[in-house]
PDB file of C-alpha atoms in Angstrom:
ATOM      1  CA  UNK A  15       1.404  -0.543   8.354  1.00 68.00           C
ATOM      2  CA  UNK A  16       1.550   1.653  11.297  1.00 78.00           C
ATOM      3  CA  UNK A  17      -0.340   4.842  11.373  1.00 90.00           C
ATOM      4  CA  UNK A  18       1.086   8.504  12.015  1.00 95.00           C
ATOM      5  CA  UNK A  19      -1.950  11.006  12.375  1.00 95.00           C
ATOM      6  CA  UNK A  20      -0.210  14.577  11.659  1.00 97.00           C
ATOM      7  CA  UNK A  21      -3.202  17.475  11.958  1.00 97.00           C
ATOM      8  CA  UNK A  22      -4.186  20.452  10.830  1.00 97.00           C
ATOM      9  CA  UNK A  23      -3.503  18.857   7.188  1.00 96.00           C
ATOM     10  CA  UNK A  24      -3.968  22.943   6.392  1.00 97.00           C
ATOM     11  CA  UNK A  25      -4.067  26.092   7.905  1.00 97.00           C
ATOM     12  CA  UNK A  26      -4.371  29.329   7.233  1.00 97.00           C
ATOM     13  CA  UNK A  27      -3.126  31.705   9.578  1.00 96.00           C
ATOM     14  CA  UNK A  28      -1.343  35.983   9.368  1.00 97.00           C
ATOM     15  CA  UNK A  29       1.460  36.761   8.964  1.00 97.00           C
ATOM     16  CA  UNK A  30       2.691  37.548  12.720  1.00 97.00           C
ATOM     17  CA  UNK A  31       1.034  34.737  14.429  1.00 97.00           C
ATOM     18  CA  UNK A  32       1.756  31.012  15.755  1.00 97.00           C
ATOM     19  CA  UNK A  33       0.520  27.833  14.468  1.00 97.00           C
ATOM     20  CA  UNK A  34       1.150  24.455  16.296  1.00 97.00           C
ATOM     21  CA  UNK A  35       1.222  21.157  13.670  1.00 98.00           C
ATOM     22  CA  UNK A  36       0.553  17.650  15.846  1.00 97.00           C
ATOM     23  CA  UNK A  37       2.133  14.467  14.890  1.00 96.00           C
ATOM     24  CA  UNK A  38       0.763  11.216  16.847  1.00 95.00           C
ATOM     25  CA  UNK A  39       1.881   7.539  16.620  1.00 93.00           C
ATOM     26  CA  UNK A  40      -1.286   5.979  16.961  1.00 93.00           C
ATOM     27  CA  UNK A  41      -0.369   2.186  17.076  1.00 89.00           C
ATOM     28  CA  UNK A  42       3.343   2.327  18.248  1.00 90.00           C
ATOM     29  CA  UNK A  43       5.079   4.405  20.087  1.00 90.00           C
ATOM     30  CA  UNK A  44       8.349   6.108  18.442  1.00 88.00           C
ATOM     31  CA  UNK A  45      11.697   6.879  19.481  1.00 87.00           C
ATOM     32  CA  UNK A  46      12.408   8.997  16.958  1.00 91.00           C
ATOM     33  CA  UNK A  47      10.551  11.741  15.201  1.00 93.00           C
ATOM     34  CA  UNK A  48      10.938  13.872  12.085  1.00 95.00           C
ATOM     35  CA  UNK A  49      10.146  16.885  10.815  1.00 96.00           C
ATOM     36  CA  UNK A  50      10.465  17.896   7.086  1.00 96.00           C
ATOM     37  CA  UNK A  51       8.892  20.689   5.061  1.00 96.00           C
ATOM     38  CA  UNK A  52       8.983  21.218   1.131  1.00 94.00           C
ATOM     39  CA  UNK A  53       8.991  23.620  -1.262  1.00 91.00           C
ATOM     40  CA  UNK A  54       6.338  22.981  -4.521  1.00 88.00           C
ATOM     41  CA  UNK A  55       8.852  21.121  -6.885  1.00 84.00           C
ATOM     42  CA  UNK A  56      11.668  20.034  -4.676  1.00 88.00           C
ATOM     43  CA  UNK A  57      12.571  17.420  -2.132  1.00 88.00           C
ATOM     44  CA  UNK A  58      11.456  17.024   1.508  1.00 91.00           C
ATOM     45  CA  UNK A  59      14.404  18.835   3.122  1.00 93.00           C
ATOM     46  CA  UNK A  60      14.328  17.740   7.048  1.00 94.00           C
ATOM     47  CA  UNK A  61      14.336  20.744   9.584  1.00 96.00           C
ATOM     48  CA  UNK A  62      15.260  18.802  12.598  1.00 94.00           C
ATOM     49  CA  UNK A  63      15.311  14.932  14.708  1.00 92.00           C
ATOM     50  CA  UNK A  64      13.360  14.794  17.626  1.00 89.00           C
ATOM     51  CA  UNK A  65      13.569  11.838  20.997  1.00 85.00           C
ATOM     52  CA  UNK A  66      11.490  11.432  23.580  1.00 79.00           C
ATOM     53  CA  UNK A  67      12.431  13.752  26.420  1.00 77.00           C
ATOM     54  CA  UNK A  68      15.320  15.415  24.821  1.00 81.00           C
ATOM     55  CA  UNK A  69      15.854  18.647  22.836  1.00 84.00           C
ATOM     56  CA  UNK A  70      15.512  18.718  19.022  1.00 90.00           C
ATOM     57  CA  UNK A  71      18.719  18.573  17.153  1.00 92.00           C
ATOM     58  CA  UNK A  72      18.036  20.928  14.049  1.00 95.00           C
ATOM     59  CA  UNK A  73      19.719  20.737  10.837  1.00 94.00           C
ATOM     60  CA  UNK A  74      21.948  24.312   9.671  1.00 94.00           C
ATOM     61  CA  UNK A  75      20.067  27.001   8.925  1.00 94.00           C
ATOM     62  CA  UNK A  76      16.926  25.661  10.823  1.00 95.00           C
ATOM     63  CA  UNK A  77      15.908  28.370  13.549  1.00 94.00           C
ATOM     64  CA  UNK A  78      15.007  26.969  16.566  1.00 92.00           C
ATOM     65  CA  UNK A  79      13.846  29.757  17.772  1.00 94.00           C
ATOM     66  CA  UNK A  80      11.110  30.013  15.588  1.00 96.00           C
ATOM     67  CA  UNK A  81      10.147  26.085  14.646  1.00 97.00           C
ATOM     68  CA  UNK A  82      10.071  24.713  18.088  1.00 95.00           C
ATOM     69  CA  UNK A  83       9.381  21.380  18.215  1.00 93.00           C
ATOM     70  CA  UNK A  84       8.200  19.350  21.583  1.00 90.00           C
ATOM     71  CA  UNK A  85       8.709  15.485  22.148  1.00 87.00           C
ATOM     72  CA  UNK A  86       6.862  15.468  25.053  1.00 82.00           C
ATOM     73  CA  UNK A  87       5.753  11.520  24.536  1.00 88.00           C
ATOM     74  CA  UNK A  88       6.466   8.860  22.708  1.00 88.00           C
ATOM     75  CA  UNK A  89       3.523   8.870  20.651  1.00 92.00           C
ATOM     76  CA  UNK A  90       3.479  13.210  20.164  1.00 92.00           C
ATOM     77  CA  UNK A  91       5.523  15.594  18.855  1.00 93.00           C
ATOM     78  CA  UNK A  92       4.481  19.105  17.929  1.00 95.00           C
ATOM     79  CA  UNK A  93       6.050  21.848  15.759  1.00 97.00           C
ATOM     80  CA  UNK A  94       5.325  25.387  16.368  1.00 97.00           C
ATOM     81  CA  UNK A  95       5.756  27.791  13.486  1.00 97.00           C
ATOM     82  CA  UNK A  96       6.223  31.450  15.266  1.00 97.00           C
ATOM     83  CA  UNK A  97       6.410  34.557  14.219  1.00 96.00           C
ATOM     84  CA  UNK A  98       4.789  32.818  11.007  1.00 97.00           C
ATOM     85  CA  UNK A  99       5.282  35.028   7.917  1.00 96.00           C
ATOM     86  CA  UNK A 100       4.736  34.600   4.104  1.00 96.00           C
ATOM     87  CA  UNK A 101       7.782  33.030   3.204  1.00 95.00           C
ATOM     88  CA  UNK A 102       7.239  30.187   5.995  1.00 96.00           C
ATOM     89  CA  UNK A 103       4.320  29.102   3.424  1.00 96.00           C
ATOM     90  CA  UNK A 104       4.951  25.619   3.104  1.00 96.00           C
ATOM     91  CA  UNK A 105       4.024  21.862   3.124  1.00 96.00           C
ATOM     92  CA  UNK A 106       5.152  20.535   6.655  1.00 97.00           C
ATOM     93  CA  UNK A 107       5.350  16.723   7.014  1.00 97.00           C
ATOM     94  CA  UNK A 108       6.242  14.393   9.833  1.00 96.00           C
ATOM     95  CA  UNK A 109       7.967  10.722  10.062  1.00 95.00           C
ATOM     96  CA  UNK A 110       8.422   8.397  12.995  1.00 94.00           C
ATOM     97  CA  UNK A 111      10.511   5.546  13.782  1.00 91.00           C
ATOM     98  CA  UNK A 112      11.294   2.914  16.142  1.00 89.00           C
ATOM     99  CA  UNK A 113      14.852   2.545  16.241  1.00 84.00           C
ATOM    100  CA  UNK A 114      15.730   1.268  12.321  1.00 83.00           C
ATOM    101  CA  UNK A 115      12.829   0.055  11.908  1.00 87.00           C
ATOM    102  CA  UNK A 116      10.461   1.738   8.592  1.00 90.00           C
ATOM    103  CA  UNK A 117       9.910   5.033   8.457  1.00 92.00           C
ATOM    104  CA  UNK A 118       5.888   6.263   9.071  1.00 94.00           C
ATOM    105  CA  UNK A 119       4.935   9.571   7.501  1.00 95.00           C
ATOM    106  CA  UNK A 120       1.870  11.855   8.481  1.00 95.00           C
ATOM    107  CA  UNK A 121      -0.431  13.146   5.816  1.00 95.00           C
ATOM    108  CA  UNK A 122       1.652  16.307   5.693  1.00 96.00           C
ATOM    109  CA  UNK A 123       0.416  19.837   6.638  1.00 97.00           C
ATOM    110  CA  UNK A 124       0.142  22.920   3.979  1.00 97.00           C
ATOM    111  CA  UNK A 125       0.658  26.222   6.025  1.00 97.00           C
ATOM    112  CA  UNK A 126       0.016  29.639   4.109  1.00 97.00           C
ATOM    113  CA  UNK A 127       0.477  32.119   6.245  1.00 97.00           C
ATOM    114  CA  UNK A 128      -1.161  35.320   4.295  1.00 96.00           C
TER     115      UNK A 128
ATOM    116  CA  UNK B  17      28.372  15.013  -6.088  1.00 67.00           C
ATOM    117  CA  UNK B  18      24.813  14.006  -4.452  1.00 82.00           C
ATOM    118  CA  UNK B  19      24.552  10.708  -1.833  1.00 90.00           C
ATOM    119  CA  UNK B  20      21.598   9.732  -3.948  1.00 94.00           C
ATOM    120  CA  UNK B  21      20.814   9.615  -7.583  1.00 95.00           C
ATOM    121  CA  UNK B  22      17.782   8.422  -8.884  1.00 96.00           C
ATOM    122  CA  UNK B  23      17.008   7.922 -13.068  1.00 96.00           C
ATOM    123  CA  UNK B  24      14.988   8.495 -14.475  1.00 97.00           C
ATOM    124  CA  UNK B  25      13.467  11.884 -13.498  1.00 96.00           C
ATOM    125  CA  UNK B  26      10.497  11.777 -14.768  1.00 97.00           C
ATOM    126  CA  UNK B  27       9.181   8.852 -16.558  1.00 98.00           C
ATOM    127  CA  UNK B  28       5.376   8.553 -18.612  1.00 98.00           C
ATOM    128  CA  UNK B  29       4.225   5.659 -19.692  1.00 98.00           C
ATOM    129  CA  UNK B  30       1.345   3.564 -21.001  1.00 98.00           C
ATOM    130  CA  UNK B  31      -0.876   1.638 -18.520  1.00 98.00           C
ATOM    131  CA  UNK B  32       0.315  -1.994 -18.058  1.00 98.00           C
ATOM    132  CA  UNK B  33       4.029  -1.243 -19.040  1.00 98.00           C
ATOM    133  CA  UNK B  34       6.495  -2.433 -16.608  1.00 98.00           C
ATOM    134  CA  UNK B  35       8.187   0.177 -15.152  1.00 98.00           C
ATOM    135  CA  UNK B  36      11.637   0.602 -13.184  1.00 98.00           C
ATOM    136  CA  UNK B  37      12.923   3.145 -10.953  1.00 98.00           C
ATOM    137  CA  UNK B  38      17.182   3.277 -10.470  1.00 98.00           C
ATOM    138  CA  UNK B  39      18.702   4.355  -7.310  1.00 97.00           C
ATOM    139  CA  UNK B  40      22.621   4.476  -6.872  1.00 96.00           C
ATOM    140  CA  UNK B  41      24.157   6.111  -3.480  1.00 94.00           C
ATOM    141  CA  UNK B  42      27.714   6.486  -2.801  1.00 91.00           C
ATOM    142  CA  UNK B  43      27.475   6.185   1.276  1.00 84.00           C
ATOM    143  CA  UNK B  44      27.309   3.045   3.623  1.00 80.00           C
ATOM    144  CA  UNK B  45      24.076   2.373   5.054  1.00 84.00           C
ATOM    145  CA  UNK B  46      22.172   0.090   7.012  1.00 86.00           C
ATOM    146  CA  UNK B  47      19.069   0.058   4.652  1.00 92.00           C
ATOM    147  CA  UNK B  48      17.436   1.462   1.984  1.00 95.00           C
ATOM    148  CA  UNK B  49      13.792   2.659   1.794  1.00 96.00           C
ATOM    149  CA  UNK B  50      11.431   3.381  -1.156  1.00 97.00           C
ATOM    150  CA  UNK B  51       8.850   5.697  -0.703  1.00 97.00           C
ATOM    151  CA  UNK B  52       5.714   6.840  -2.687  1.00 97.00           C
ATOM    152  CA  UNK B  53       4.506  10.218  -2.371  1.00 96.00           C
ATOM    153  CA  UNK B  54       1.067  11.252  -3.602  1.00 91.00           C
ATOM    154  CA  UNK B  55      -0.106  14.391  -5.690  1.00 87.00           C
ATOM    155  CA  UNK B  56      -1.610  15.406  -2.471  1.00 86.00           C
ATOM    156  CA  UNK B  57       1.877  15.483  -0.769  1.00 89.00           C
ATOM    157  CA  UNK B  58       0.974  12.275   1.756  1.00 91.00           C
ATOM    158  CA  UNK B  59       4.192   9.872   1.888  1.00 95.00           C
ATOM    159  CA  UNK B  60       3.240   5.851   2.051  1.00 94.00           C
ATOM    160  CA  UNK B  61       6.614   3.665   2.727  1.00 94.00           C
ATOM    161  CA  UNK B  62       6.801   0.870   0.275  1.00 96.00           C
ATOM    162  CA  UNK B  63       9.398  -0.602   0.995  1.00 96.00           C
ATOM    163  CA  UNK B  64      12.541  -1.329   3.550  1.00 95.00           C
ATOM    164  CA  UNK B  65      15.009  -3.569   2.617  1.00 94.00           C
ATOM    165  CA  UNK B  66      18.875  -4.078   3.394  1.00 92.00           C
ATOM    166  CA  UNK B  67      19.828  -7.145   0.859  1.00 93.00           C
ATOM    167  CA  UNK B  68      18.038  -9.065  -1.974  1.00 95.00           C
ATOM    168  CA  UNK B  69      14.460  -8.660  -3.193  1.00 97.00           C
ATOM    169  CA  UNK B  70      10.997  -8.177  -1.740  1.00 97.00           C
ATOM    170  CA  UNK B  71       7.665  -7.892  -3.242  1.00 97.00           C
ATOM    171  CA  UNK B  72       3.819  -6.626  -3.097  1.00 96.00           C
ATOM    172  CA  UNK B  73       1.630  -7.035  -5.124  1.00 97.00           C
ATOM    173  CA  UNK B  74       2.828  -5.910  -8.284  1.00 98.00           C
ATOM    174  CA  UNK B  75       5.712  -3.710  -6.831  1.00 98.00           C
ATOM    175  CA  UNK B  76       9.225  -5.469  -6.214  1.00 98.00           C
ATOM    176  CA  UNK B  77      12.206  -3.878  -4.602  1.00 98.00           C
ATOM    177  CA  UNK B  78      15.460  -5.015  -5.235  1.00 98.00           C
ATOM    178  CA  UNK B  79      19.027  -3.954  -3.862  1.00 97.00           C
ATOM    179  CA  UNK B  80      22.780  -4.835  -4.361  1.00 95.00           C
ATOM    180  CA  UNK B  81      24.859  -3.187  -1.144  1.00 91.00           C
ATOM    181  CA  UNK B  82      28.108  -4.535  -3.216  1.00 92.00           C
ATOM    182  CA  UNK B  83      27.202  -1.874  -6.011  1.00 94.00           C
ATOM    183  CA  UNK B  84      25.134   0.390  -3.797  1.00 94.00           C
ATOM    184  CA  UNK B  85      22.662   0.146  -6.182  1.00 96.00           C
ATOM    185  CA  UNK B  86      18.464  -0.748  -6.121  1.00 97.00           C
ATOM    186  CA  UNK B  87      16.187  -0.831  -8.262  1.00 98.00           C
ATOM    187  CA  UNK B  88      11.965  -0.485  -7.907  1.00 98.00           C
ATOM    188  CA  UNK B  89      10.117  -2.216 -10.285  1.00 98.00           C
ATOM    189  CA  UNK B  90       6.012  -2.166 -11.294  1.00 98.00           C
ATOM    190  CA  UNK B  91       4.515  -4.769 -13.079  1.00 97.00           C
ATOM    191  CA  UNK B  92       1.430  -4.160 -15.000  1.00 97.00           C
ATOM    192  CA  UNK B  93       1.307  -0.306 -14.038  1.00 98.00           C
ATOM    193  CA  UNK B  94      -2.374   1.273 -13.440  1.00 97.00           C
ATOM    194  CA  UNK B  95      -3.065   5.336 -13.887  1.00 97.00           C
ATOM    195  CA  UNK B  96      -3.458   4.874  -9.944  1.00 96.00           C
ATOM    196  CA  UNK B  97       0.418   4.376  -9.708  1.00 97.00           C
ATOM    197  CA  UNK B  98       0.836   7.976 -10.907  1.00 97.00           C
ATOM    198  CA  UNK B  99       3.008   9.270  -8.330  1.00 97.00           C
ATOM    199  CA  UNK B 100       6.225  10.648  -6.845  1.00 97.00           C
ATOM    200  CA  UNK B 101       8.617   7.776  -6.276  1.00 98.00           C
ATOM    201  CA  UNK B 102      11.562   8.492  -3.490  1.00 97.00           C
ATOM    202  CA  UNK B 103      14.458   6.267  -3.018  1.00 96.00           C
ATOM    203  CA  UNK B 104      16.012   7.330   0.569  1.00 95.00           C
ATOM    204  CA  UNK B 105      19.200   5.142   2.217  1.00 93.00           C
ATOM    205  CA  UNK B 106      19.396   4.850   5.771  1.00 89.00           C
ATOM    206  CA  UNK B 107      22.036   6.874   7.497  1.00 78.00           C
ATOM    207  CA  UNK B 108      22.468   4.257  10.114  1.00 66.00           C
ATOM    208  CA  UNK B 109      24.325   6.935  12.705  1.00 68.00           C
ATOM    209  CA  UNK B 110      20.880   8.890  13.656  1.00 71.00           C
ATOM    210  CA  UNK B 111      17.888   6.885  11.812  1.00 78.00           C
ATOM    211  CA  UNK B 112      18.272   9.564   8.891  1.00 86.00           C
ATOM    212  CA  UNK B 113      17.092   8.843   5.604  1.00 90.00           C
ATOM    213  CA  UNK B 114      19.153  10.439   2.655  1.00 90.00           C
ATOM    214  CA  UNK B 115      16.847  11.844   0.068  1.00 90.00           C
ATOM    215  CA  UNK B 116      16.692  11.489  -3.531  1.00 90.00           C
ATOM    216  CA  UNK B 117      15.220  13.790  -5.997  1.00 91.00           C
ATOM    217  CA  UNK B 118      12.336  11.683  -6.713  1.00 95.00           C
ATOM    218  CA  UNK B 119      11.293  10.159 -10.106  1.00 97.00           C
ATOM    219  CA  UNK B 120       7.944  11.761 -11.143  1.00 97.00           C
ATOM    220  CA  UNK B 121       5.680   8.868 -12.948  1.00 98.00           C
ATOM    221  CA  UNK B 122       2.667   9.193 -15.009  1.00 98.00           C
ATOM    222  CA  UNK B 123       0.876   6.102 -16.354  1.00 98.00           C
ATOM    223  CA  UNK B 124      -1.283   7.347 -19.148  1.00 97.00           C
ATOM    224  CA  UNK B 125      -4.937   5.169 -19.985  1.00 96.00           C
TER     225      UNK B 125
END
């Protein structure tokens, strides 16, 4: 299948500071990108749907403000965690499409932010 | 009422039992997807299907759109297949997947 690289797969960082998570297509190149995070115990709960060239649309209670995500290509997208603090400790993960085709996950990244 | 149920919760099991996984949804969609999610929290899509049956190996996917239902199936399960199993429909309007709870397997030596 086709390959999403997502890095850091973990960081640590304090509490006050910004950390950027990278998710590449490597072998196609995807309309459609998506960020999730999740809680230990509980579902991937998506944050927000990124295209190519176009602002994120984030789901309720997502602040854009502080996750800002960049679709610069069709094979990047980048989420920015700012103003990271404790409770923004989480495991981050990334899927891209092609249209309908299947989904393509990265290997997920755990953030503590301490 | 949630879009997506999935039974059982959490299943264990002996090694080489067969095993199935039950997904009912309540919304139209395009497709459904089965995913397997790792103790380590990496994702790996098994499956995408939108009518009738498909198979790997020993995993087969099967789905009824009439009765919005599908079912995963493992044949001759291994310890290795000790995982997080995610049943997610297709929100055809925006490429969305729906997410279900997850059934939680453990295939015991």
């Amino acid at each position: 299948g086709a390959v999403v690289s997502q890095h850091p797969s973990r960081v640590i960082c304090k509490s006050g500071t910004s950390v950027k998570i990278e998710c590449r297509s490597l072998d196609f190149q995807a309309t459609t990108m998506f960020w999730y995070r999740q809680f230990p115990k509980q579902s991937l709960m998506l944050m927000a749907t990124s295209n190519e060239g176009s602002k994120a649309t984030y789901e309720q209670g997502v602040e854009k403000d502080k996750f800002l995500i960049n679709h610069a290509s069709l094979t990047l997208s980048t989420l920015t965690v700012t103003s990271a603090h404790p409770e923004d400790s989480s495991f981050y993960i990334c899927s891209a499409r092609v249209g309908a085709s299947e989904a393509f996950f990265g290997q997920g990244t755990r953030l503590t932010v301490v | 009422k949630n879009e997506v149920e999935q039974s059982p919760q959490n299943l264990t099991a002996q090694e080489g039992e067969f095993i199935t996984i039950n997904c009912s949804y309540s919304v139209g969609i395009s497709a459904l997807h089965w995913l397997q999610q790792h103790p380590g929290g990496g994702i790996v899509s098994l499956f995408m299907l939108s009518s009738g049956k498909k198979k790997h190996g020993r995993l087969i996917a099967t789905i009824n759109i009439q009765e919005k239902h599908s079912s995963l199936h493992i044949t001759a399960s291994h310890p290795r297949d000790s995982a997080v199993y995610i049943c997610a429909p297709d929100r055809d309007s925006n490429y969305q997947l729906i997410w279900g709870a997850g059934t939680k397997l453990i295939i015991k030596p």
